[in-house]
Amino acid sequence: MDYNSKQIEILNVSLKLFAEKGFDGTSIRDIAKAADINVAMVSYYFGSKEKLLEAIVLYRVSGFRMILENLQFEEITPIEKIKKFVALYVTKLFQNKDFYQIIHFEIVNQKRACDFSAFSEIKKKNLLLLENIIAEGQKAGVFKANCNSLLIPALVIGTFSQIHNNKKFYIEMMNLKDEVEFEKYMLNDFKEEITNVVLGMLIK
Protein backbone atom coordinates (compact mmCIF):
# COMPACT_ATOMS: atom_id res chain seq x y z
CA MET A 1 0.00 0.00 0.00
CA ASP A 2 1.35 3.42 -1.01
CA TYR A 3 0.68 5.56 2.07
CA ASN A 4 2.47 8.74 3.09
CA SER A 5 4.20 9.08 6.46
CA LYS A 6 1.22 10.75 8.15
CA GLN A 7 -1.17 8.04 6.95
CA ILE A 8 1.19 5.34 8.23
CA GLU A 9 1.37 7.11 11.59
CA ILE A 10 -2.44 7.17 11.77
CA LEU A 11 -2.59 3.45 10.92
CA ASN A 12 -0.05 2.57 13.60
CA VAL A 13 -1.69 4.78 16.23
CA SER A 14 -5.12 3.34 15.41
CA LEU A 15 -3.89 -0.23 15.71
CA LYS A 16 -2.35 0.51 19.12
CA LEU A 17 -5.59 2.10 20.36
CA PHE A 18 -7.78 -0.68 18.94
CA ALA A 19 -5.60 -3.22 20.76
CA GLU A 20 -5.75 -1.29 24.06
CA LYS A 21 -9.37 -0.09 24.06
CA GLY A 22 -11.07 -2.28 21.47
CA PHE A 23 -12.52 -1.14 18.17
CA ASP A 24 -15.81 0.00 19.72
CA GLY A 25 -14.03 1.71 22.62
CA THR A 26 -11.85 3.82 20.33
CA SER A 27 -13.24 6.96 18.69
CA ILE A 28 -11.95 8.92 15.71
CA ARG A 29 -11.34 11.73 18.19
CA ASP A 30 -9.08 9.41 20.25
CA ILE A 31 -7.11 8.54 17.13
CA ALA A 32 -6.77 12.17 16.05
CA LYS A 33 -5.56 13.20 19.51
CA ALA A 34 -2.99 10.37 19.69
CA ALA A 35 -1.73 11.17 16.17
CA ASP A 36 -1.70 14.91 16.93
CA ILE A 37 -3.95 15.82 14.00
CA ASN A 38 -7.49 17.13 13.66
CA VAL A 39 -10.48 14.82 13.33
CA ALA A 40 -11.19 15.96 9.78
CA MET A 41 -7.78 14.70 8.65
CA VAL A 42 -8.58 11.13 9.71
CA SER A 43 -11.87 11.27 7.81
CA TYR A 44 -10.15 12.85 4.80
CA TYR A 45 -7.59 10.05 4.55
CA PHE A 46 -9.76 7.04 5.44
CA GLY A 47 -13.44 8.07 5.44
CA SER A 48 -14.64 6.10 8.47
CA LYS A 49 -13.38 3.99 11.34
CA GLU A 50 -14.39 0.83 9.45
CA LYS A 51 -12.45 1.94 6.38
CA LEU A 52 -9.51 2.73 8.64
CA LEU A 53 -9.57 -0.84 9.97
CA GLU A 54 -9.67 -2.18 6.41
CA ALA A 55 -6.65 -0.01 5.56
CA ILE A 56 -4.74 -1.38 8.56
CA VAL A 57 -5.41 -4.91 7.33
CA LEU A 58 -4.18 -4.24 3.80
CA TYR A 59 -1.15 -2.30 4.99
CA ARG A 60 -0.04 -5.07 7.35
CA VAL A 61 -0.58 -8.07 5.03
CA SER A 62 0.68 -6.59 1.75
CA GLY A 63 4.29 -6.37 2.94
CA PHE A 64 4.31 -10.04 3.92
CA ARG A 65 3.10 -11.03 0.46
CA MET A 66 6.10 -9.30 -1.12
CA ILE A 67 8.44 -11.25 1.17
CA LEU A 68 6.79 -14.55 0.14
CA GLU A 69 7.04 -13.66 -3.54
CA ASN A 70 10.78 -13.10 -3.15
CA LEU A 71 11.16 -16.37 -1.22
CA GLN A 72 9.58 -18.33 -4.06
CA PHE A 73 12.45 -17.39 -6.39
CA GLU A 74 15.38 -17.83 -4.02
CA GLU A 75 17.92 -20.38 -5.20
CA ILE A 76 17.57 -22.71 -2.22
CA THR A 77 15.96 -26.14 -1.80
CA PRO A 78 12.19 -26.53 -1.26
CA ILE A 79 12.90 -27.72 2.30
CA GLU A 80 14.90 -24.56 3.01
CA LYS A 81 12.09 -22.47 1.53
CA ILE A 82 9.56 -24.09 3.87
CA LYS A 83 11.88 -23.47 6.82
CA LYS A 84 12.14 -19.80 5.86
CA PHE A 85 8.38 -19.59 5.25
CA VAL A 86 7.57 -20.86 8.75
CA ALA A 87 10.26 -18.67 10.34
CA LEU A 88 8.89 -15.60 8.55
CA TYR A 89 5.33 -16.51 9.55
CA VAL A 90 6.18 -16.92 13.23
CA THR A 91 8.19 -13.67 13.27
CA LYS A 92 5.32 -11.84 11.56
CA LEU A 93 2.81 -13.25 14.06
CA PHE A 94 5.00 -12.23 16.97
CA GLN A 95 5.58 -8.70 15.67
CA ASN A 96 1.88 -8.20 14.88
CA LYS A 97 0.16 -9.95 17.81
CA ASP A 98 -2.25 -7.06 18.41
CA PHE A 99 -3.16 -6.88 14.73
CA TYR A 100 -4.02 -10.57 14.42
CA GLN A 101 -6.08 -10.53 17.63
CA ILE A 102 -8.16 -7.62 16.35
CA ILE A 103 -8.68 -9.14 12.90
CA HIS A 104 -9.60 -12.54 14.32
CA PHE A 105 -12.18 -10.94 16.61
CA GLU A 106 -13.69 -8.81 13.84
CA ILE A 107 -13.90 -11.65 11.30
CA VAL A 108 -15.35 -14.15 13.79
CA ASN A 109 -17.93 -11.79 15.28
CA GLN A 110 -18.88 -9.87 12.11
CA LYS A 111 -20.32 -7.08 14.26
CA ARG A 112 -19.86 -4.37 11.64
CA ALA A 113 -19.88 -3.90 7.88
CA CYS A 114 -16.14 -4.09 7.26
CA ASP A 115 -15.04 -5.35 3.87
CA PHE A 116 -12.27 -7.91 4.38
CA SER A 117 -12.54 -9.33 0.84
CA ALA A 118 -9.17 -7.84 -0.13
CA PHE A 119 -7.64 -9.48 2.96
CA SER A 120 -9.09 -12.83 1.85
CA GLU A 121 -7.72 -12.36 -1.66
CA ILE A 122 -4.21 -11.68 -0.35
CA LYS A 123 -4.43 -14.77 1.88
CA LYS A 124 -5.45 -16.84 -1.16
CA LYS A 125 -2.49 -15.51 -3.14
CA ASN A 126 -0.16 -16.28 -0.23
CA LEU A 127 -1.50 -19.83 -0.18
CA LEU A 128 -0.83 -20.11 -3.90
CA LEU A 129 2.79 -19.10 -3.31
CA LEU A 130 3.04 -21.79 -0.63
CA GLU A 131 1.48 -24.33 -2.99
CA ASN A 132 4.12 -23.44 -5.60
CA ILE A 133 6.90 -24.18 -3.11
CA ILE A 134 5.28 -27.48 -2.17
CA ALA A 135 4.83 -28.39 -5.85
CA GLU A 136 8.53 -27.67 -6.37
CA GLY A 137 9.35 -30.08 -3.55
CA GLN A 138 7.00 -32.72 -4.97
CA LYS A 139 8.64 -32.41 -8.38
CA ALA A 140 12.04 -32.86 -6.71
CA GLY A 141 10.72 -35.98 -4.99
CA VAL A 142 11.21 -34.73 -1.42
CA PHE A 143 7.59 -33.86 -0.50
CA LYS A 144 4.59 -36.17 -0.30
CA ALA A 145 2.10 -36.14 -3.16
CA ASN A 146 -0.95 -35.46 -0.98
CA CYS A 147 0.10 -32.39 1.03
CA ASN A 148 -2.69 -30.03 2.11
CA SER A 149 -1.23 -26.52 1.98
CA LEU A 150 -4.31 -25.07 3.72
CA LEU A 151 -3.33 -26.78 6.95
CA ILE A 152 0.12 -25.21 7.23
CA PRO A 153 -0.80 -21.56 7.99
CA ALA A 154 -3.68 -22.79 10.17
CA LEU A 155 -1.30 -25.03 12.11
CA VAL A 156 1.29 -22.28 12.63
CA ILE A 157 -1.25 -19.57 13.56
CA GLY A 158 -3.34 -21.88 15.76
CA THR A 159 -0.38 -23.26 17.71
CA PHE A 160 1.22 -19.84 18.11
CA SER A 161 -2.05 -18.33 19.35
CA GLN A 162 -2.75 -21.18 21.77
CA ILE A 163 0.65 -20.86 23.40
CA HIS A 164 0.85 -17.07 23.37
CA ASN A 165 -2.69 -16.56 24.67
CA ASN A 166 -1.91 -18.90 27.58
CA LYS A 167 1.60 -17.65 28.26
CA LYS A 168 1.37 -17.88 32.07
CA PHE A 169 0.52 -21.58 31.84
CA TYR A 170 3.33 -22.29 29.38
CA ILE A 171 5.87 -20.22 31.30
CA GLU A 172 5.15 -22.45 34.29
CA MET A 173 5.06 -25.72 32.34
CA MET A 174 8.32 -24.97 30.48
CA ASN A 175 10.07 -23.70 33.62
CA LEU A 176 10.77 -20.29 32.11
CA LYS A 177 11.75 -17.46 34.45
CA ASP A 178 9.66 -14.65 33.02
CA GLU A 179 8.04 -13.16 29.92
CA VAL A 180 11.44 -12.19 28.49
CA GLU A 181 12.45 -15.86 28.43
CA PHE A 182 9.03 -16.72 27.01
CA GLU A 183 9.53 -14.30 24.12
CA LYS A 184 12.97 -15.76 23.43
CA TYR A 185 11.40 -19.21 23.39
CA MET A 186 8.71 -18.14 20.90
CA LEU A 187 11.24 -16.56 18.54
CA ASN A 188 13.77 -19.39 18.72
CA ASP A 189 12.78 -22.81 20.07
CA PHE A 190 9.11 -22.58 19.12
CA LYS A 191 10.04 -21.48 15.61
CA GLU A 192 12.28 -24.52 15.21
CA GLU A 193 9.78 -26.92 16.77
CA ILE A 194 6.80 -25.83 14.65
CA THR A 195 9.02 -25.95 11.56
CA ASN A 196 9.80 -29.59 12.32
CA VAL A 197 6.08 -30.33 12.67
CA VAL A 198 5.35 -28.74 9.28
CA LEU A 199 8.22 -30.58 7.62
CA GLY A 200 6.94 -33.82 9.15
CA MET A 201 3.69 -33.21 7.25
CA LEU A 202 5.53 -32.67 3.98
CA ILE A 203 8.66 -34.78 3.75
CA LYS A 204 8.40 -38.34 2.46
mmCIF file of C-alpha atoms in Angstrom:
data_model
loop_
_atom_site.group_PDB
_atom_site.id
_atom_site.type_symbol
_atom_site.label_atom_id
_atom_site.label_comp_id
_atom_site.label_asym_id
_atom_site.label_seq_id
_atom_site.Cartn_x
_atom_site.Cartn_y
_atom_site.Cartn_z
ATOM 1 C CA MET A 1 0.000 0.000 0.000
ATOM 2 C CA ASP A 2 1.351 3.420 -1.009
ATOM 3 C CA TYR A 3 0.682 5.556 2.074
ATOM 4 C CA ASN A 4 2.468 8.742 3.086
ATOM 5 C CA SER A 5 4.203 9.080 6.458
ATOM 6 C CA LYS A 6 1.223 10.750 8.148
ATOM 7 C CA GLN A 7 -1.174 8.038 6.954
ATOM 8 C CA ILE A 8 1.187 5.344 8.227
ATOM 9 C CA GLU A 9 1.371 7.115 11.590
ATOM 10 C CA ILE A 10 -2.439 7.171 11.772
ATOM 11 C CA LEU A 11 -2.594 3.454 10.918
ATOM 12 C CA ASN A 12 -0.052 2.566 13.603
ATOM 13 C CA VAL A 13 -1.687 4.782 16.232
ATOM 14 C CA SER A 14 -5.118 3.342 15.408
ATOM 15 C CA LEU A 15 -3.886 -0.229 15.714
ATOM 16 C CA LYS A 16 -2.352 0.512 19.119
ATOM 17 C CA LEU A 17 -5.585 2.097 20.365
ATOM 18 C CA PHE A 18 -7.782 -0.678 18.940
ATOM 19 C CA ALA A 19 -5.596 -3.218 20.764
ATOM 20 C CA GLU A 20 -5.755 -1.295 24.061
ATOM 21 C CA LYS A 21 -9.367 -0.093 24.062
ATOM 22 C CA GLY A 22 -11.069 -2.285 21.473
ATOM 23 C CA PHE A 23 -12.525 -1.137 18.169
ATOM 24 C CA ASP A 24 -15.813 -0.004 19.724
ATOM 25 C CA GLY A 25 -14.028 1.712 22.616
ATOM 26 C CA THR A 26 -11.852 3.824 20.327
ATOM 27 C CA SER A 27 -13.242 6.959 18.692
ATOM 28 C CA ILE A 28 -11.951 8.922 15.713
ATOM 29 C CA ARG A 29 -11.338 11.731 18.188
ATOM 30 C CA ASP A 30 -9.081 9.413 20.251
ATOM 31 C CA ILE A 31 -7.114 8.536 17.134
ATOM 32 C CA ALA A 32 -6.774 12.168 16.047
ATOM 33 C CA LYS A 33 -5.558 13.199 19.510
ATOM 34 C CA ALA A 34 -2.990 10.374 19.686
ATOM 35 C CA ALA A 35 -1.727 11.167 16.168
ATOM 36 C CA ASP A 36 -1.704 14.914 16.934
ATOM 37 C CA ILE A 37 -3.945 15.818 14.000
ATOM 38 C CA ASN A 38 -7.492 17.128 13.662
ATOM 39 C CA VAL A 39 -10.478 14.817 13.325
ATOM 40 C CA ALA A 40 -11.192 15.963 9.778
ATOM 41 C CA MET A 41 -7.777 14.703 8.649
ATOM 42 C CA VAL A 42 -8.575 11.130 9.706
ATOM 43 C CA SER A 43 -11.872 11.269 7.813
ATOM 44 C CA TYR A 44 -10.153 12.849 4.797
ATOM 45 C CA TYR A 45 -7.591 10.055 4.554
ATOM 46 C CA PHE A 46 -9.762 7.043 5.437
ATOM 47 C CA GLY A 47 -13.441 8.066 5.442
ATOM 48 C CA SER A 48 -14.644 6.099 8.469
ATOM 49 C CA LYS A 49 -13.380 3.988 11.335
ATOM 50 C CA GLU A 50 -14.393 0.828 9.454
ATOM 51 C CA LYS A 51 -12.445 1.936 6.380
ATOM 52 C CA LEU A 52 -9.510 2.729 8.637
ATOM 53 C CA LEU A 53 -9.573 -0.841 9.974
ATOM 54 C CA GLU A 54 -9.673 -2.182 6.406
ATOM 55 C CA ALA A 55 -6.649 -0.009 5.555
ATOM 56 C CA ILE A 56 -4.739 -1.376 8.558
ATOM 57 C CA VAL A 57 -5.408 -4.910 7.331
ATOM 58 C CA LEU A 58 -4.178 -4.245 3.796
ATOM 59 C CA TYR A 59 -1.147 -2.297 4.994
ATOM 60 C CA ARG A 60 -0.037 -5.073 7.346
ATOM 61 C CA VAL A 61 -0.580 -8.065 5.032
ATOM 62 C CA SER A 62 0.682 -6.590 1.750
ATOM 63 C CA GLY A 63 4.288 -6.369 2.936
ATOM 64 C CA PHE A 64 4.306 -10.038 3.923
ATOM 65 C CA ARG A 65 3.100 -11.028 0.463
ATOM 66 C CA MET A 66 6.101 -9.295 -1.124
ATOM 67 C CA ILE A 67 8.438 -11.253 1.169
ATOM 68 C CA LEU A 68 6.793 -14.545 0.145
ATOM 69 C CA GLU A 69 7.039 -13.658 -3.543
ATOM 70 C CA ASN A 70 10.782 -13.102 -3.154
ATOM 71 C CA LEU A 71 11.156 -16.370 -1.216
ATOM 72 C CA GLN A 72 9.585 -18.332 -4.063
ATOM 73 C CA PHE A 73 12.448 -17.394 -6.392
ATOM 74 C CA GLU A 74 15.378 -17.828 -4.025
ATOM 75 C CA GLU A 75 17.920 -20.381 -5.198
ATOM 76 C CA ILE A 76 17.569 -22.710 -2.223
ATOM 77 C CA THR A 77 15.958 -26.137 -1.797
ATOM 78 C CA PRO A 78 12.194 -26.529 -1.255
ATOM 79 C CA ILE A 79 12.902 -27.723 2.298
ATOM 80 C CA GLU A 80 14.901 -24.559 3.015
ATOM 81 C CA LYS A 81 12.092 -22.474 1.531
ATOM 82 C CA ILE A 82 9.555 -24.085 3.868
ATOM 83 C CA LYS A 83 11.878 -23.468 6.817
ATOM 84 C CA LYS A 84 12.140 -19.798 5.862
ATOM 85 C CA PHE A 85 8.385 -19.591 5.246
ATOM 86 C CA VAL A 86 7.566 -20.856 8.748
ATOM 87 C CA ALA A 87 10.258 -18.669 10.337
ATOM 88 C CA LEU A 88 8.888 -15.604 8.545
ATOM 89 C CA TYR A 89 5.333 -16.515 9.547
ATOM 90 C CA VAL A 90 6.185 -16.916 13.235
ATOM 91 C CA THR A 91 8.185 -13.670 13.269
ATOM 92 C CA LYS A 92 5.317 -11.843 11.558
ATOM 93 C CA LEU A 93 2.810 -13.247 14.055
ATOM 94 C CA PHE A 94 4.998 -12.228 16.971
ATOM 95 C CA GLN A 95 5.585 -8.704 15.671
ATOM 96 C CA ASN A 96 1.885 -8.200 14.883
ATOM 97 C CA LYS A 97 0.163 -9.950 17.811
ATOM 98 C CA ASP A 98 -2.253 -7.062 18.408
ATOM 99 C CA PHE A 99 -3.157 -6.880 14.734
ATOM 100 C CA TYR A 100 -4.016 -10.566 14.421
ATOM 101 C CA GLN A 101 -6.076 -10.531 17.630
ATOM 102 C CA ILE A 102 -8.158 -7.615 16.352
ATOM 103 C CA ILE A 103 -8.678 -9.143 12.904
ATOM 104 C CA HIS A 104 -9.597 -12.541 14.316
ATOM 105 C CA PHE A 105 -12.181 -10.938 16.606
ATOM 106 C CA GLU A 106 -13.692 -8.812 13.838
ATOM 107 C CA ILE A 107 -13.902 -11.646 11.304
ATOM 108 C CA VAL A 108 -15.349 -14.150 13.785
ATOM 109 C CA ASN A 109 -17.931 -11.786 15.280
ATOM 110 C CA GLN A 110 -18.880 -9.873 12.106
ATOM 111 C CA LYS A 111 -20.320 -7.081 14.256
ATOM 112 C CA ARG A 112 -19.858 -4.370 11.643
ATOM 113 C CA ALA A 113 -19.877 -3.904 7.879
ATOM 114 C CA CYS A 114 -16.138 -4.092 7.265
ATOM 115 C CA ASP A 115 -15.043 -5.353 3.871
ATOM 116 C CA PHE A 116 -12.274 -7.912 4.384
ATOM 117 C CA SER A 117 -12.539 -9.329 0.837
ATOM 118 C CA ALA A 118 -9.167 -7.835 -0.131
ATOM 119 C CA PHE A 119 -7.637 -9.478 2.956
ATOM 120 C CA SER A 120 -9.086 -12.832 1.849
ATOM 121 C CA GLU A 121 -7.717 -12.360 -1.657
ATOM 122 C CA ILE A 122 -4.210 -11.678 -0.350
ATOM 123 C CA LYS A 123 -4.431 -14.771 1.877
ATOM 124 C CA LYS A 124 -5.451 -16.841 -1.156
ATOM 125 C CA LYS A 125 -2.494 -15.508 -3.140
ATOM 126 C CA ASN A 126 -0.156 -16.277 -0.230
ATOM 127 C CA LEU A 127 -1.504 -19.830 -0.178
ATOM 128 C CA LEU A 128 -0.829 -20.108 -3.899
ATOM 129 C CA LEU A 129 2.792 -19.097 -3.312
ATOM 130 C CA LEU A 130 3.035 -21.790 -0.626
ATOM 131 C CA GLU A 131 1.480 -24.331 -2.995
ATOM 132 C CA ASN A 132 4.117 -23.442 -5.603
ATOM 133 C CA ILE A 133 6.902 -24.177 -3.109
ATOM 134 C CA ILE A 134 5.280 -27.477 -2.170
ATOM 135 C CA ALA A 135 4.829 -28.391 -5.848
ATOM 136 C CA GLU A 136 8.531 -27.675 -6.373
ATOM 137 C CA GLY A 137 9.352 -30.080 -3.552
ATOM 138 C CA GLN A 138 7.001 -32.716 -4.974
ATOM 139 C CA LYS A 139 8.640 -32.410 -8.379
ATOM 140 C CA ALA A 140 12.038 -32.856 -6.713
ATOM 141 C CA GLY A 141 10.718 -35.984 -4.985
ATOM 142 C CA VAL A 142 11.208 -34.727 -1.422
ATOM 143 C CA PHE A 143 7.594 -33.860 -0.498
ATOM 144 C CA LYS A 144 4.592 -36.173 -0.302
ATOM 145 C CA ALA A 145 2.103 -36.139 -3.156
ATOM 146 C CA ASN A 146 -0.950 -35.464 -0.978
ATOM 147 C CA CYS A 147 0.104 -32.386 1.033
ATOM 148 C CA ASN A 148 -2.685 -30.034 2.105
ATOM 149 C CA SER A 149 -1.231 -26.523 1.977
ATOM 150 C CA LEU A 150 -4.312 -25.071 3.719
ATOM 151 C CA LEU A 151 -3.331 -26.782 6.954
ATOM 152 C CA ILE A 152 0.122 -25.211 7.228
ATOM 153 C CA PRO A 153 -0.799 -21.562 7.989
ATOM 154 C CA ALA A 154 -3.678 -22.788 10.173
ATOM 155 C CA LEU A 155 -1.295 -25.031 12.115
ATOM 156 C CA VAL A 156 1.286 -22.277 12.625
ATOM 157 C CA ILE A 157 -1.246 -19.571 13.563
ATOM 158 C CA GLY A 158 -3.335 -21.878 15.756
ATOM 159 C CA THR A 159 -0.379 -23.265 17.707
ATOM 160 C CA PHE A 160 1.219 -19.840 18.108
ATOM 161 C CA SER A 161 -2.052 -18.332 19.351
ATOM 162 C CA GLN A 162 -2.747 -21.178 21.766
ATOM 163 C CA ILE A 163 0.650 -20.859 23.404
ATOM 164 C CA HIS A 164 0.850 -17.072 23.371
ATOM 165 C CA ASN A 165 -2.694 -16.563 24.674
ATOM 166 C CA ASN A 166 -1.914 -18.898 27.581
ATOM 167 C CA LYS A 167 1.600 -17.645 28.261
ATOM 168 C CA LYS A 168 1.370 -17.884 32.068
ATOM 169 C CA PHE A 169 0.523 -21.577 31.842
ATOM 170 C CA TYR A 170 3.329 -22.295 29.377
ATOM 171 C CA ILE A 171 5.870 -20.218 31.297
ATOM 172 C CA GLU A 172 5.150 -22.451 34.290
ATOM 173 C CA MET A 173 5.061 -25.721 32.341
ATOM 174 C CA MET A 174 8.317 -24.965 30.483
ATOM 175 C CA ASN A 175 10.074 -23.697 33.622
ATOM 176 C CA LEU A 176 10.769 -20.291 32.108
ATOM 177 C CA LYS A 177 11.745 -17.461 34.449
ATOM 178 C CA ASP A 178 9.658 -14.652 33.024
ATOM 179 C CA GLU A 179 8.043 -13.157 29.922
ATOM 180 C CA VAL A 180 11.437 -12.193 28.493
ATOM 181 C CA GLU A 181 12.447 -15.862 28.430
ATOM 182 C CA PHE A 182 9.030 -16.722 27.013
ATOM 183 C CA GLU A 183 9.532 -14.295 24.123
ATOM 184 C CA LYS A 184 12.974 -15.758 23.434
ATOM 185 C CA TYR A 185 11.397 -19.206 23.387
ATOM 186 C CA MET A 186 8.713 -18.137 20.898
ATOM 187 C CA LEU A 187 11.239 -16.561 18.536
ATOM 188 C CA ASN A 188 13.767 -19.388 18.723
ATOM 189 C CA ASP A 189 12.780 -22.812 20.071
ATOM 190 C CA PHE A 190 9.113 -22.577 19.120
ATOM 191 C CA LYS A 191 10.036 -21.477 15.615
ATOM 192 C CA GLU A 192 12.275 -24.516 15.205
ATOM 193 C CA GLU A 193 9.776 -26.925 16.771
ATOM 194 C CA ILE A 194 6.796 -25.827 14.655
ATOM 195 C CA THR A 195 9.021 -25.947 11.559
ATOM 196 C CA ASN A 196 9.802 -29.591 12.320
ATOM 197 C CA VAL A 197 6.077 -30.327 12.671
ATOM 198 C CA VAL A 198 5.352 -28.741 9.279
ATOM 199 C CA LEU A 199 8.223 -30.583 7.617
ATOM 200 C CA GLY A 200 6.939 -33.819 9.146
ATOM 201 C CA MET A 201 3.690 -33.211 7.249
ATOM 202 C CA LEU A 202 5.529 -32.667 3.978
ATOM 203 C CA ILE A 203 8.662 -34.780 3.746
ATOM 204 C CA LYS A 204 8.395 -38.341 2.458
#
